[in-house]
CSV table of C-alpha atoms in Angstrom, one decimal:
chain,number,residue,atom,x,y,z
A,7,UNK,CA,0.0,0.0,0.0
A,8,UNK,CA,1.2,3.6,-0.7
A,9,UNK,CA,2.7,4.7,2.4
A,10,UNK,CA,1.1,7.9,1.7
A,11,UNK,CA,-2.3,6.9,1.6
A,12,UNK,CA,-2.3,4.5,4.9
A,13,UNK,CA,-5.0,5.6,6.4
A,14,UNK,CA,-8.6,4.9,7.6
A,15,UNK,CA,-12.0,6.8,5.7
A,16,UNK,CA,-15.2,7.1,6.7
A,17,UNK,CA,-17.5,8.0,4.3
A,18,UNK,CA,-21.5,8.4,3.7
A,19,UNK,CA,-24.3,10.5,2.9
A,20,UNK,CA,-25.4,13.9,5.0
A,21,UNK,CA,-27.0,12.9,8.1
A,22,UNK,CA,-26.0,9.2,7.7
A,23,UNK,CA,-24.3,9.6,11.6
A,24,UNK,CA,-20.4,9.5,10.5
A,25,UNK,CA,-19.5,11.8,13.3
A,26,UNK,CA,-20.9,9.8,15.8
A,27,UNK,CA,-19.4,7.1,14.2
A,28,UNK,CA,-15.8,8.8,13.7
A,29,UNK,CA,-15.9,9.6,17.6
A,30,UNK,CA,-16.9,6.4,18.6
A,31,UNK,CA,-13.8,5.1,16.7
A,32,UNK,CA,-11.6,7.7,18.2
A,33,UNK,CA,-12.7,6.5,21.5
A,34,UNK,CA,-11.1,2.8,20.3
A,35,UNK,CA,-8.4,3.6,18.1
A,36,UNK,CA,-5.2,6.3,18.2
A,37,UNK,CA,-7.0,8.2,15.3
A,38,UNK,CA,-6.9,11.7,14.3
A,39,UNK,CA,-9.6,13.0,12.1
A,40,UNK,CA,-8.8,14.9,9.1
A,41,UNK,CA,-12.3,15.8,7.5
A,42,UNK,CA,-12.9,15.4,4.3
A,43,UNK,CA,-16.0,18.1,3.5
A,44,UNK,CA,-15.9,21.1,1.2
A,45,UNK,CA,-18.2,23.0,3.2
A,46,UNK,CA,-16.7,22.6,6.8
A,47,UNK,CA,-13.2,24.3,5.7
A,48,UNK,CA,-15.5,27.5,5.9
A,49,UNK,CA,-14.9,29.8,9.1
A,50,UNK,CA,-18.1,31.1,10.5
A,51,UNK,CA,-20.5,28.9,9.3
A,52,UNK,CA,-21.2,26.3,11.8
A,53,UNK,CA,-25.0,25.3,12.0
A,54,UNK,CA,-25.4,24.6,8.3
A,55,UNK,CA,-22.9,22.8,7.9
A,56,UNK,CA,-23.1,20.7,11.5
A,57,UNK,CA,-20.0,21.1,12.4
A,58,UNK,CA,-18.1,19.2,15.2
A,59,UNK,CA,-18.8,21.0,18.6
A,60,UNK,CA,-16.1,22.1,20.6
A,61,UNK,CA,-16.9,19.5,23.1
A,62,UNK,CA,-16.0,16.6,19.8
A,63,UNK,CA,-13.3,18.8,18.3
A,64,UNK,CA,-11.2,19.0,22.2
A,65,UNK,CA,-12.4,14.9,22.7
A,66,UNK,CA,-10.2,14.3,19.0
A,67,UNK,CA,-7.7,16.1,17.1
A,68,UNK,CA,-9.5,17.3,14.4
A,69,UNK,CA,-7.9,18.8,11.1
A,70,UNK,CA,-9.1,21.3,8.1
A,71,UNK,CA,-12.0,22.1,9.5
A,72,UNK,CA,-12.5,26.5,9.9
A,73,UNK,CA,-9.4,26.9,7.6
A,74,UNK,CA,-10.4,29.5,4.9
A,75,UNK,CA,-12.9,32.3,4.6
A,76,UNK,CA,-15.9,32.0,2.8
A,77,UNK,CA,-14.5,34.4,0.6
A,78,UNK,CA,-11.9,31.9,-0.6
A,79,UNK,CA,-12.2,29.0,-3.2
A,80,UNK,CA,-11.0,25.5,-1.8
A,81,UNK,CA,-9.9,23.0,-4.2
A,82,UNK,CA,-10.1,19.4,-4.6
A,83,UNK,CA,-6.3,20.0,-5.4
A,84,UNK,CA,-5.6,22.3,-2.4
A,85,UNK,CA,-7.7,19.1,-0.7
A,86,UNK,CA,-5.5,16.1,-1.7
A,87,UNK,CA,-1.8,18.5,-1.2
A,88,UNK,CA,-3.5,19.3,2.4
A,89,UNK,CA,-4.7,15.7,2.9
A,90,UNK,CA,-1.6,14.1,2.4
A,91,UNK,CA,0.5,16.7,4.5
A,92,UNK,CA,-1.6,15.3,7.3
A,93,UNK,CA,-1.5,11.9,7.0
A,94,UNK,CA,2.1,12.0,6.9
A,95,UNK,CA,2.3,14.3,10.1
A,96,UNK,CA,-0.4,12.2,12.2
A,97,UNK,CA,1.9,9.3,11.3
A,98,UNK,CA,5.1,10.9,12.6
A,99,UNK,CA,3.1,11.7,15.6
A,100,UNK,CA,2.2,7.3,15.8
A,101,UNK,CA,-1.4,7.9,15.4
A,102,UNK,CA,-3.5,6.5,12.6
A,103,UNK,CA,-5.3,9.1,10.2
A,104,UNK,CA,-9.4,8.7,10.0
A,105,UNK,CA,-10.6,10.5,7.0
A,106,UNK,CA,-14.1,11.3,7.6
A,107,UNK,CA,-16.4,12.8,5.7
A,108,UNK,CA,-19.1,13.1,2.4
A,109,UNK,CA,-17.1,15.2,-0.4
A,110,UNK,CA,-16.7,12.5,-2.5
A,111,UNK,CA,-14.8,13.9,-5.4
A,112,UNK,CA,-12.2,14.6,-2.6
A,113,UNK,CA,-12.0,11.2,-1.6
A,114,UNK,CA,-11.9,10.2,-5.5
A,115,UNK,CA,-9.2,13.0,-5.8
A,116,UNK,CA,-7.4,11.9,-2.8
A,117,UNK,CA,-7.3,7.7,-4.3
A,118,UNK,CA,-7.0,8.2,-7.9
A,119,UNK,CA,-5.1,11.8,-8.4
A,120,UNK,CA,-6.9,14.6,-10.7
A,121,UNK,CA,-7.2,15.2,-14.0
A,122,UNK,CA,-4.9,17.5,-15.3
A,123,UNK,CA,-6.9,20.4,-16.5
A,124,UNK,CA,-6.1,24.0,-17.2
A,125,UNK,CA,-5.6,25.5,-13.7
A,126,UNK,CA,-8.2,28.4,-13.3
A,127,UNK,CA,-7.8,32.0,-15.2
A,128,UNK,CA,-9.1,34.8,-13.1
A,129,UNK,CA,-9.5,37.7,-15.9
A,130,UNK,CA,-11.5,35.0,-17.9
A,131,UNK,CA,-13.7,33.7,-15.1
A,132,UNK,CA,-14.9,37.2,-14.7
A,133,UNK,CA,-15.4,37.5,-18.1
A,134,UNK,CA,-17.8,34.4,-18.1
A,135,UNK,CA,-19.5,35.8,-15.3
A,136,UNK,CA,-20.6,38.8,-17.0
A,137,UNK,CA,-21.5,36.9,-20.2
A,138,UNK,CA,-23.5,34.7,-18.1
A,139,UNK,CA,-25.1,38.0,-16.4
A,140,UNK,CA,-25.9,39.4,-19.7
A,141,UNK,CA,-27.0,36.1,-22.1
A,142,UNK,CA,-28.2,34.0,-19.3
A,143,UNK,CA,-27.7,30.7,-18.0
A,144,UNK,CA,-29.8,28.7,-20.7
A,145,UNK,CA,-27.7,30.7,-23.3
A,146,UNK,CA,-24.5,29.6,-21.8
A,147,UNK,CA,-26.0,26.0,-21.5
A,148,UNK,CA,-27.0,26.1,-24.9
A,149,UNK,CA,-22.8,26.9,-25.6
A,150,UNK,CA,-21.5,24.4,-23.7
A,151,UNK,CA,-24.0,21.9,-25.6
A,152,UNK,CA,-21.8,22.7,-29.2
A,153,UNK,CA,-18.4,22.7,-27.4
A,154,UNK,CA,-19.0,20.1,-25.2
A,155,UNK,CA,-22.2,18.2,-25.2
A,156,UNK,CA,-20.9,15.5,-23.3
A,157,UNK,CA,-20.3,17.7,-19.9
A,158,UNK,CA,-23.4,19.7,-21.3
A,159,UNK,CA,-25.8,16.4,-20.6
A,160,UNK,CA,-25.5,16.0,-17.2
A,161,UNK,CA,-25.7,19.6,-16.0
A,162,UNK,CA,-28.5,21.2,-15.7
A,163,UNK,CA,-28.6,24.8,-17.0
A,164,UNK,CA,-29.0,26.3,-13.6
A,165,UNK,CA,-25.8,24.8,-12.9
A,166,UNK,CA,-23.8,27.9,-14.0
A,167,UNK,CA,-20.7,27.7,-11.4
A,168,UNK,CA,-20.3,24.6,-13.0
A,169,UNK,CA,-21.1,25.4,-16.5
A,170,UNK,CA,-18.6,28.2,-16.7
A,171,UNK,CA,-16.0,26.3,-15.5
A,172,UNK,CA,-16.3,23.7,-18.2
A,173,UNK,CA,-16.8,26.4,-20.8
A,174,UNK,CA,-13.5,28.2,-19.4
A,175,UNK,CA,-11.5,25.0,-20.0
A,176,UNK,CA,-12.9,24.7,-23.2
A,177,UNK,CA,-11.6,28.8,-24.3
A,178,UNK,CA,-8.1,27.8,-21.9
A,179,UNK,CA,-7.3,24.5,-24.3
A,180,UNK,CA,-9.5,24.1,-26.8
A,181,UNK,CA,-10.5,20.9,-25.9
A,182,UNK,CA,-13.6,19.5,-23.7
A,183,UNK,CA,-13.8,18.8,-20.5
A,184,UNK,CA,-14.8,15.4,-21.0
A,185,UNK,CA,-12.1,14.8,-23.2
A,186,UNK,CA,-10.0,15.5,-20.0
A,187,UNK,CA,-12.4,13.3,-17.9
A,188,UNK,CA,-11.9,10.1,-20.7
A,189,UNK,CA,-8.2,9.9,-20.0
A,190,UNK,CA,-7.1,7.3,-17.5
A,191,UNK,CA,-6.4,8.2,-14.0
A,192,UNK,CA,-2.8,6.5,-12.4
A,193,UNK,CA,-3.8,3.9,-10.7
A,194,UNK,CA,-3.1,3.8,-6.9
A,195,UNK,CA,-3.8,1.7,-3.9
A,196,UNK,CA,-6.8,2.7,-2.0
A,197,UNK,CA,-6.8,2.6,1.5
A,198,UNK,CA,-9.5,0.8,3.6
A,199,UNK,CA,-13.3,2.8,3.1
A,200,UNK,CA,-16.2,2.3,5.5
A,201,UNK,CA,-19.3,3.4,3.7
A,202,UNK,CA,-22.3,4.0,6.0
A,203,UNK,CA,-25.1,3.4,3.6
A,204,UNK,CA,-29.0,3.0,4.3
A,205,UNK,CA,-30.9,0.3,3.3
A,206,UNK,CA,-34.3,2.3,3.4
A,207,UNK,CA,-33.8,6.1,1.6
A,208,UNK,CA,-36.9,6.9,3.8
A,209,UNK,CA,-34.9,6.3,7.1
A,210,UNK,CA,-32.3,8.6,5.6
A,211,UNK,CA,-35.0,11.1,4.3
A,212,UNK,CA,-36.7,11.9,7.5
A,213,UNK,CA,-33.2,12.2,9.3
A,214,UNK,CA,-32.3,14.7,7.0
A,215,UNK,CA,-35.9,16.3,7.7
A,216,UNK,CA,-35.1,16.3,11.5
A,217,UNK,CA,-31.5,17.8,11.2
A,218,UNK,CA,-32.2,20.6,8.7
A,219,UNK,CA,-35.1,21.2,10.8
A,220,UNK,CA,-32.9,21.5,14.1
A,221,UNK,CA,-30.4,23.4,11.9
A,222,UNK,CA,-33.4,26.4,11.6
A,223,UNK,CA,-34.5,26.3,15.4
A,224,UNK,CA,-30.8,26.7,16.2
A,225,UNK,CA,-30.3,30.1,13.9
A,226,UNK,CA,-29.4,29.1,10.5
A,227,UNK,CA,-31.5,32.4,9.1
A,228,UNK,CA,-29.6,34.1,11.9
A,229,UNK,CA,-26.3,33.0,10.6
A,230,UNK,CA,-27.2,33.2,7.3
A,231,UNK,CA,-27.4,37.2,7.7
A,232,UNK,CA,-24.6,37.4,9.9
A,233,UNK,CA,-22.5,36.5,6.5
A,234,UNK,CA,-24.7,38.7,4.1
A,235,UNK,CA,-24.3,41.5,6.9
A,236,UNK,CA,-20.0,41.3,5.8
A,237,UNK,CA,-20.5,42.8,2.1
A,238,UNK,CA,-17.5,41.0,1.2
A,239,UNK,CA,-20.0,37.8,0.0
A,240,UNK,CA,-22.4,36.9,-2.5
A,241,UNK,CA,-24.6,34.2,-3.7
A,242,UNK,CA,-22.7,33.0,-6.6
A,243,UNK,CA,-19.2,32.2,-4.1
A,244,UNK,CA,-18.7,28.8,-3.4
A,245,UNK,CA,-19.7,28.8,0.3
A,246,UNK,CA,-22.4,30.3,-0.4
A,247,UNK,CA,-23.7,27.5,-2.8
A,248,UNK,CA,-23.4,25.0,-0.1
A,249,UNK,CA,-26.5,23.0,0.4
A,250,UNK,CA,-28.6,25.0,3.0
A,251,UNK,CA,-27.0,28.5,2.6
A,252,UNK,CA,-28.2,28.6,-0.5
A,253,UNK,CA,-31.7,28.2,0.0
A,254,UNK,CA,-31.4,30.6,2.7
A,255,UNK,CA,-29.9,32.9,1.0
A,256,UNK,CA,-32.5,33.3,-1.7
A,257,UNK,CA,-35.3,32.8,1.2
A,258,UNK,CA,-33.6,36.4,2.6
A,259,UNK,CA,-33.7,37.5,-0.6
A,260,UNK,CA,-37.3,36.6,-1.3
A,261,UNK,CA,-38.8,37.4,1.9
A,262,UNK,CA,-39.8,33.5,1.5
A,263,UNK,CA,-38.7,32.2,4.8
A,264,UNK,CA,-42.1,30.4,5.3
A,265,UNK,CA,-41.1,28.2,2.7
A,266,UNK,CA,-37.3,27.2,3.5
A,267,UNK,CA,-37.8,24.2,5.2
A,268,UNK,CA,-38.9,22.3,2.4
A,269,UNK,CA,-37.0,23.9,0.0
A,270,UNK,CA,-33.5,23.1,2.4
A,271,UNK,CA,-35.0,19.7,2.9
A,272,UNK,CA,-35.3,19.0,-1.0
A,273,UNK,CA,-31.9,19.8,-2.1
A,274,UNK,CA,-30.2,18.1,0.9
A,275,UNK,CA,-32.2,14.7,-0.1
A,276,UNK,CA,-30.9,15.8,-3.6
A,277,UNK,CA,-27.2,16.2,-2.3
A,278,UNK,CA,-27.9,12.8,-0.2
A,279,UNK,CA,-28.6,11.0,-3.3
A,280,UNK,CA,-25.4,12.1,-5.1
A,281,UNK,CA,-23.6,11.2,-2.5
A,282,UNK,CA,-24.9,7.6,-2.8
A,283,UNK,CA,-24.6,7.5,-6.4
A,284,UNK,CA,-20.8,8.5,-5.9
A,285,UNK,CA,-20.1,5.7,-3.3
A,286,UNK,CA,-21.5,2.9,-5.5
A,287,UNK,CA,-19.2,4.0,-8.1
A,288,UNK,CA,-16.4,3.1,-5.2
A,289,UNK,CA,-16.1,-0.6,-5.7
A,290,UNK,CA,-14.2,-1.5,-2.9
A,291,UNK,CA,-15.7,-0.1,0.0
A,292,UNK,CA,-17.1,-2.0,2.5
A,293,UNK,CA,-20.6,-1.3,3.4
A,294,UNK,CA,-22.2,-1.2,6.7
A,295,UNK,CA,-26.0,0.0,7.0
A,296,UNK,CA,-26.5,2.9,8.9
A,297,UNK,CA,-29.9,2.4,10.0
A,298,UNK,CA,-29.3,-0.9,11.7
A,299,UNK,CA,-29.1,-1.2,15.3
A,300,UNK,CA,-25.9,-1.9,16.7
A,301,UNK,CA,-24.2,-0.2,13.7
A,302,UNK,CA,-21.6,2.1,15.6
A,303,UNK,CA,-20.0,-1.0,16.8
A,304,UNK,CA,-19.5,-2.8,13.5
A,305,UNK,CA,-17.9,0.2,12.1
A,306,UNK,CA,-15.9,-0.1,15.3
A,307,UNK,CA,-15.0,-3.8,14.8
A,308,UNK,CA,-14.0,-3.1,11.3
A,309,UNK,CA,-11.9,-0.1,12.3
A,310,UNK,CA,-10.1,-1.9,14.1
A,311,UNK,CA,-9.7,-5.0,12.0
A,312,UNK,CA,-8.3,-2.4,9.1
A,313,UNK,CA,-6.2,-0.4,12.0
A,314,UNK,CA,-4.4,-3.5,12.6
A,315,UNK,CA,-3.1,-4.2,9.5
A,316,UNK,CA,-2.4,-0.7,8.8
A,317,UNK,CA,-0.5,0.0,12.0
A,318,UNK,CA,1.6,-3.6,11.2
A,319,UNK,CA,2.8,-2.0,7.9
């Protein structure tokens, strides 16, 4: 196994219970948790994106969580150079890494390396974003359907953070992004991955009802405009596209609060079944049921049945 990549990851859906399952293996194992989340690397937004209290974060060492402002992008590149830098220094330190977490292209980036695509170009990304301002996003749909209909089939057109950036690879190299995306990725040894999957989507659905639900009562709104209060942020950054804080957002801007519950409840089932769809694509994880009793302590058992051979090595 690389030696870089001997580890321990926990994976799963939102609200599937991987930090109570992450904390219950810390309580068994020497781990230290490095989290593997695109949205928790943002510094002052806590309730949206349940982050680890205080109480979890002092019980474990936990890593890139409250790293950037929300200002700031954060790369699946920046991801796997940070990623590794950890799991080397937790080693040196004789404690096991635990990647935990639900970004999946970060765990995908993170096994199998990245594509090697035109790095982004500032003075043209503002340039798209003021042809998409002016033409709209089914124009710039409708452009990325001649250069690229391959990418252009399985984004929608309101998609347009992601539209422009296939569109800007496209003007950077001439080529399609799935051009880039058809090329083989180096092969590498994964490390072990504990997938907490549900066997019934309903058991999943109506914990992500009761969290997002708890998220509100707890001042999501509130935090919400604490960020919009700043001036420094807007709807189109990346944080602010996070699942929750965007439907927020446009509830503020709508005066449509009465009608944010189901909206955030939607498009965190939507995000939940993305996740899923990228984990079955993950042939060699090992599934374990998260709405099973007992299922904390099989993901302990096989925690410690991977930590054993890992720790050996």
């Amino acid at each position: 196994m690389n030696e870089a990549l001997r580890c321990l990851c926990l994976a799963g859906p939102t609200a599937a219970g991987k930090t109570a399952a992450a904390l219950a293996i810390a309580q068994a194992l020497p781990v230290e948790i490095v989290s593997v989340d695109s949205a928790l690397v943002y510094r002052g937004m806590d309730i949206g994106t349940a982050k680890p209290s205080a109480a979890e974060r002092a019980a474990v060492p936990h890593h890139l969580i409250d790293i950037v402002e929300p200002t700031q992008a954060y790369s699946a590149a920046r991801f796997v150079d940070d990623a590794r830098s950890l799991i080397e220094a937790i080693h040196a330190r004789g404690r096991l890494p635990l990647l935990v977490g639900g970004t999946m292209l970060y765990f995908r980036a993170l096994f199998q390396g990245l594509h090697e695509m035109p790095p982004a170009d500032a003075a043209l990304r503002v340039a798209l974003e003021d042809e998409a301002f002016r033409r709209g996003p089914a124009a710039m749909h409708a452009e990325l359907a001649k250069v690229d209909p391959v990418t252009a089939a399985r984004l929608p057109p309101g998609d347009s953070q992601r539209i422009q950036r296939a569109l800007e690879v496209f003007r950077l190299s001439g080529r399609p992004m799935s051009s880039f995306h058809r090329e083989p990725l180096p092969a590498s040894a994964a490390p072990p991955l504990l997938s907490l999957e549900p066997a019934s989507r309903a058991w999943l659905h109506e914990r992500i009802a009761q969290r997002f639900t708890q998220m509100l009562a707890a001042g999501l709104a509130d935090e919400v405009r604490a960020l919009r209060a700043r001036g420094d942020l807007n709807a189109e950054m990346p944080s602010m596209r996070c699942v929750g804080y965007r439907q927020t957002w446009e509830a503020l801007d709508l005066g449509e609060l009465d009608e944010l519950p189901e909206r955030g409840i939607a498009a965190t089932r939507q995000l939940a079944k993305r996740q899923l769809t990228w984990l079955r694509g993950m042939e060699a994880r090992e599934v374990l049921a998260c709405d099973e009793p007992g299922v904390v302590e099989r993901v302990v058992e096989s925690a410690r049945r991977h930590a054993d051979r890992l720790m050996a090595t």
